């Protein structure tokens, strides 16, 4: 049977999210509206990434996860994929020292097998340099897909079963969750998608189970501090119940009995 304590306790959550996850959509449309090539939108999008990273650091939000490149993005025109890879590479070269100075821990989740050796080496170096930092944890999802994430966890479970380390009957949410990406931190409290679409698009499927969803028509390059504050305000106004009633949540908060150990 599933352990009920595995479900988050609503009274333990504050007005400020600990973990924000973002689908940064709308770069292409932003560029098109200005008669610019799509890559100009991605470049401008990188500025929005910088601004959001800074804002999260200042606010004391502990985790920021950005969907930079999905498993499906390989289907884009070859030149756009190549230019995006170059942008990731330059961004890594230019930004990592600054992230390190600002105590940011940087890491990448996803299937890196699809990327060039040079890019993977740069990523690993940046992760190693910033591993001990205890400020914002900035995770970039690259060649990531939520179904891929669950599948790789299943593969590991199957391996353990075959090795006799795990009984099939013992498989439960609690045995799957630690094998997924981001298992070492809190699950996202707030999910933001810019660009007007209202879907998850194979982002963190498991991890978003209880996350508050926020959709905005603002295109990613225009997502500035004012836009972020609107999202945070929307989040702060919501009541997270995790299956309980509104009365139970309010009562526990009043009594201060909801804190995590
Ligand atoms: C979606 O917009 C955006 C992407 C696929 C790429 C995101 C990349 C960046 C913001 C720049 C670099 C980021 C990091 C973390 C180094 P779209 O192209 O789908 O826009 P559209 O829907 O308007 O076509």
XYZ file of C-alpha atoms and ligand atoms in Angstrom:
285
model
C 0.000 0.000 0.000
C 1.132 3.557 -0.674
C 2.528 5.411 2.329
C 0.120 8.362 2.947
C 2.986 10.470 4.317
C 4.397 10.458 0.776
C 1.751 13.019 -0.182
C 2.909 16.545 0.714
C 1.445 18.218 3.772
C -0.471 21.350 2.661
C 0.160 23.278 5.848
C 3.913 23.115 5.273
C 3.832 25.414 2.246
C 4.511 29.129 2.261
C 3.408 31.985 0.075
C 6.750 31.892 -1.730
C 7.517 28.811 -3.836
C 10.688 26.911 -3.053
C 10.899 25.463 -6.523
C 9.824 27.165 -9.761
C 9.795 25.214 -13.043
C 9.415 27.012 -16.358
C 8.621 26.197 -19.986
C 10.146 29.156 -21.818
C 7.943 29.367 -24.909
C 7.523 32.092 -27.500
C 11.073 32.974 -28.588
C 10.316 32.281 -32.248
C 7.148 34.367 -32.272
C 8.923 37.220 -30.478
C 11.556 37.273 -33.242
C 9.036 36.886 -36.057
C 7.020 39.853 -34.809
C 10.162 41.948 -35.239
C 11.163 40.537 -38.609
C 14.184 38.841 -37.009
C 15.501 35.287 -37.401
C 14.268 32.820 -34.745
C 17.687 32.620 -33.140
C 17.417 36.324 -32.228
C 14.445 35.313 -30.076
C 16.508 32.621 -28.371
C 19.297 35.142 -27.722
C 16.837 37.555 -26.178
C 15.391 34.594 -24.271
C 18.767 34.060 -22.670
C 18.550 37.576 -21.218
C 15.206 36.634 -19.657
C 16.886 33.536 -18.180
C 19.535 35.771 -16.594
C 16.911 38.079 -15.139
C 14.822 35.246 -13.705
C 17.878 33.543 -12.211
C 18.856 36.808 -10.530
C 15.301 37.354 -9.207
C 15.097 33.829 -7.750
C 18.467 34.306 -6.036
C 17.380 37.625 -4.553
C 14.046 36.261 -3.335
C 15.613 33.198 -1.745
C 13.801 30.707 -3.986
C 15.964 27.620 -3.667
C 15.304 25.797 -6.970
C 14.715 26.971 -10.530
C 14.271 24.432 -13.332
C 14.157 25.562 -16.963
C 13.020 23.549 -19.978
C 15.606 24.577 -22.574
C 15.374 21.768 -25.111
C 12.866 18.948 -25.225
C 13.388 15.489 -26.684
C 10.994 16.630 -29.434
C 12.972 19.800 -30.302
C 15.352 17.724 -32.461
C 12.559 17.823 -35.047
C 13.205 21.538 -35.667
C 15.062 22.688 -38.785
C 18.703 21.610 -38.632
C 20.055 25.176 -38.637
C 17.887 26.174 -35.664
C 19.038 23.129 -33.665
C 22.669 23.923 -34.519
C 22.289 27.587 -33.550
C 20.579 26.620 -30.284
C 23.459 24.274 -29.439
C 25.933 27.070 -30.166
C 23.936 29.379 -27.933
C 24.012 26.821 -25.081
C 27.750 26.455 -25.554
C 28.446 30.223 -25.509
C 26.070 30.669 -22.586
C 27.968 28.012 -20.631
C 31.313 29.650 -21.421
C 30.119 33.134 -20.571
C 27.813 32.590 -17.616
C 29.238 29.789 -15.511
C 31.918 31.860 -13.736
C 29.248 34.427 -12.847
C 26.877 31.729 -11.581
C 29.693 30.331 -9.454
C 30.476 33.776 -7.970
C 26.804 34.105 -7.084
C 26.845 30.769 -5.240
C 24.519 29.131 -7.821
C 24.631 25.357 -8.231
C 24.207 24.537 -11.901
C 23.212 21.206 -13.383
C 21.589 19.671 -16.405
C 18.966 16.914 -16.524
C 18.034 14.915 -19.617
C 19.544 12.420 -21.984
C 22.905 13.963 -22.784
C 23.729 11.115 -25.156
C 22.196 13.248 -27.917
C 24.668 16.121 -27.476
C 28.170 16.613 -28.829
C 31.096 15.460 -26.660
C 32.308 19.053 -26.465
C 29.013 20.323 -25.069
C 28.708 17.432 -22.600
C 32.238 18.080 -21.363
C 31.437 21.792 -20.824
C 28.262 20.842 -18.935
C 30.098 18.365 -16.694
C 32.807 20.934 -15.968
C 30.224 23.565 -15.005
C 28.420 21.059 -12.769
C 31.655 20.068 -11.051
C 32.702 23.682 -10.490
C 29.408 24.673 -8.865
C 28.538 21.394 -7.089
C 29.227 22.664 -3.566
C 27.386 25.982 -3.968
C 24.452 26.385 -1.615
C 22.569 29.319 -3.175
C 20.010 28.844 -5.941
C 19.994 25.404 -7.585
C 19.579 26.120 -11.309
C 18.647 23.062 -13.347
C 18.447 23.167 -17.115
C 16.408 20.402 -18.755
C 18.052 19.561 -22.068
C 16.996 16.727 -24.353
C 14.640 16.033 -21.503
C 11.203 14.427 -21.618
C 8.995 13.452 -18.690
C 8.277 10.054 -20.261
C 11.987 9.487 -20.803
C 12.555 10.288 -17.126
C 9.965 7.750 -15.954
C 11.268 5.161 -18.446
C 14.848 5.478 -17.194
C 13.601 4.997 -13.606
C 11.678 1.879 -14.722
C 14.804 0.537 -16.394
C 16.693 0.853 -13.102
C 13.841 -0.842 -11.177
C 13.829 -3.701 -13.680
C 17.580 -4.081 -13.240
C 17.167 -4.295 -9.452
C 14.375 -6.852 -9.775
C 16.513 -8.982 -12.101
C 19.442 -8.738 -9.684
C 17.182 -9.975 -6.867
C 17.543 -6.697 -4.962
C 13.869 -5.733 -5.246
C 10.601 -7.680 -5.233
C 8.096 -6.562 -7.911
C 5.423 -6.251 -5.175
C 7.613 -3.686 -3.393
C 7.414 -1.244 -6.306
C 5.434 1.809 -5.230
C 5.581 5.589 -5.796
C 8.163 5.784 -3.015
C 10.519 3.416 -4.837
C 10.102 5.162 -8.193
C 10.443 8.794 -7.043
C 14.092 8.639 -5.857
C 15.144 7.368 -9.294
C 13.718 10.336 -11.172
C 15.483 13.557 -12.114
C 15.374 16.249 -9.377
C 14.768 13.634 -6.649
C 17.240 15.356 -4.330
C 15.185 18.549 -4.017
C 11.607 19.685 -3.406
C 9.068 19.028 -6.152
C 8.097 22.145 -8.122
C 5.627 24.352 -6.221
C 4.982 26.640 -9.173
C 5.049 25.801 -12.883
C 5.091 28.688 -15.356
C 4.547 28.394 -19.099
C 4.905 31.486 -21.234
C 3.768 31.930 -24.844
C 0.053 31.207 -24.495
C -0.104 27.407 -24.789
C -1.731 25.665 -21.855
C -0.075 22.258 -21.681
C 2.803 20.446 -19.979
C 4.410 19.189 -23.229
C 6.153 16.183 -21.674
C 8.026 18.308 -19.095
C 8.246 17.006 -15.509
C 5.236 14.668 -15.686
C 5.672 12.884 -12.355
C 7.147 15.817 -10.450
C 4.303 18.207 -11.379
C 1.622 16.034 -9.750
C 0.784 18.652 -7.075
C 2.322 21.747 -8.650
C 0.355 24.957 -9.121
C 0.131 25.756 -12.839
C 0.449 29.278 -14.219
C 0.021 30.081 -17.909
C 0.672 33.469 -19.451
C 0.388 34.728 -23.031
C 3.581 36.768 -22.517
C 6.316 35.546 -24.866
C 9.415 34.281 -23.087
C 11.769 37.135 -24.112
C 9.263 39.584 -22.563
C 9.004 37.658 -19.290
C 10.610 40.156 -16.926
C 10.565 40.796 -13.202
C 7.117 42.396 -13.362
C 5.744 39.291 -15.109
C 7.418 37.027 -12.564
C 5.899 39.006 -9.702
C 2.450 38.479 -11.250
C 3.067 34.732 -11.310
C 4.272 34.773 -7.706
C 1.252 36.781 -6.643
C -1.057 34.297 -8.352
C 0.735 31.446 -6.560
C 0.513 33.171 -3.169
C -3.256 33.494 -3.582
C -3.847 29.788 -4.071
C -4.702 27.198 -1.486
C -2.779 23.957 -1.849
C -4.849 21.108 -0.488
C -3.114 17.892 -1.612
C -6.380 15.982 -1.290
C -7.489 17.495 2.022
C -10.441 19.861 2.453
C -9.940 23.636 2.556
C -11.088 23.632 6.193
C -8.476 21.035 7.184
C -5.717 23.074 5.561
C -6.767 26.348 7.211
C -7.162 24.643 10.576
C -3.702 23.034 10.437
C -2.122 26.360 9.418
C -3.827 28.155 12.326
C -2.564 25.540 14.737
C 0.884 25.539 13.131
C 0.866 21.755 12.935
C 1.802 21.403 9.322
C 5.559 21.824 9.373
C 7.775 19.236 7.747
C 10.242 17.557 10.045
C 10.865 27.883 -27.071
O 10.465 28.951 -27.915
C 12.253 28.003 -26.674
C 13.247 27.073 -26.897
C 13.015 25.788 -27.581
C 14.640 27.330 -26.500
C 14.833 27.993 -25.180
C 16.196 28.565 -25.087
C 16.505 29.750 -24.489
C 15.520 30.572 -23.746
C 17.885 30.299 -24.558
C 18.940 29.695 -23.740
C 18.588 29.086 -22.457
C 19.481 28.517 -21.607
C 18.997 27.945 -20.337
C 20.945 28.468 -21.895
P 9.978 28.622 -29.392
O 11.176 28.659 -30.280
O 9.228 27.335 -29.401
O 9.033 29.837 -29.691
P 7.716 29.826 -30.617
O 6.716 28.947 -29.917
O 7.309 31.260 -30.611
O 8.115 29.324 -31.962
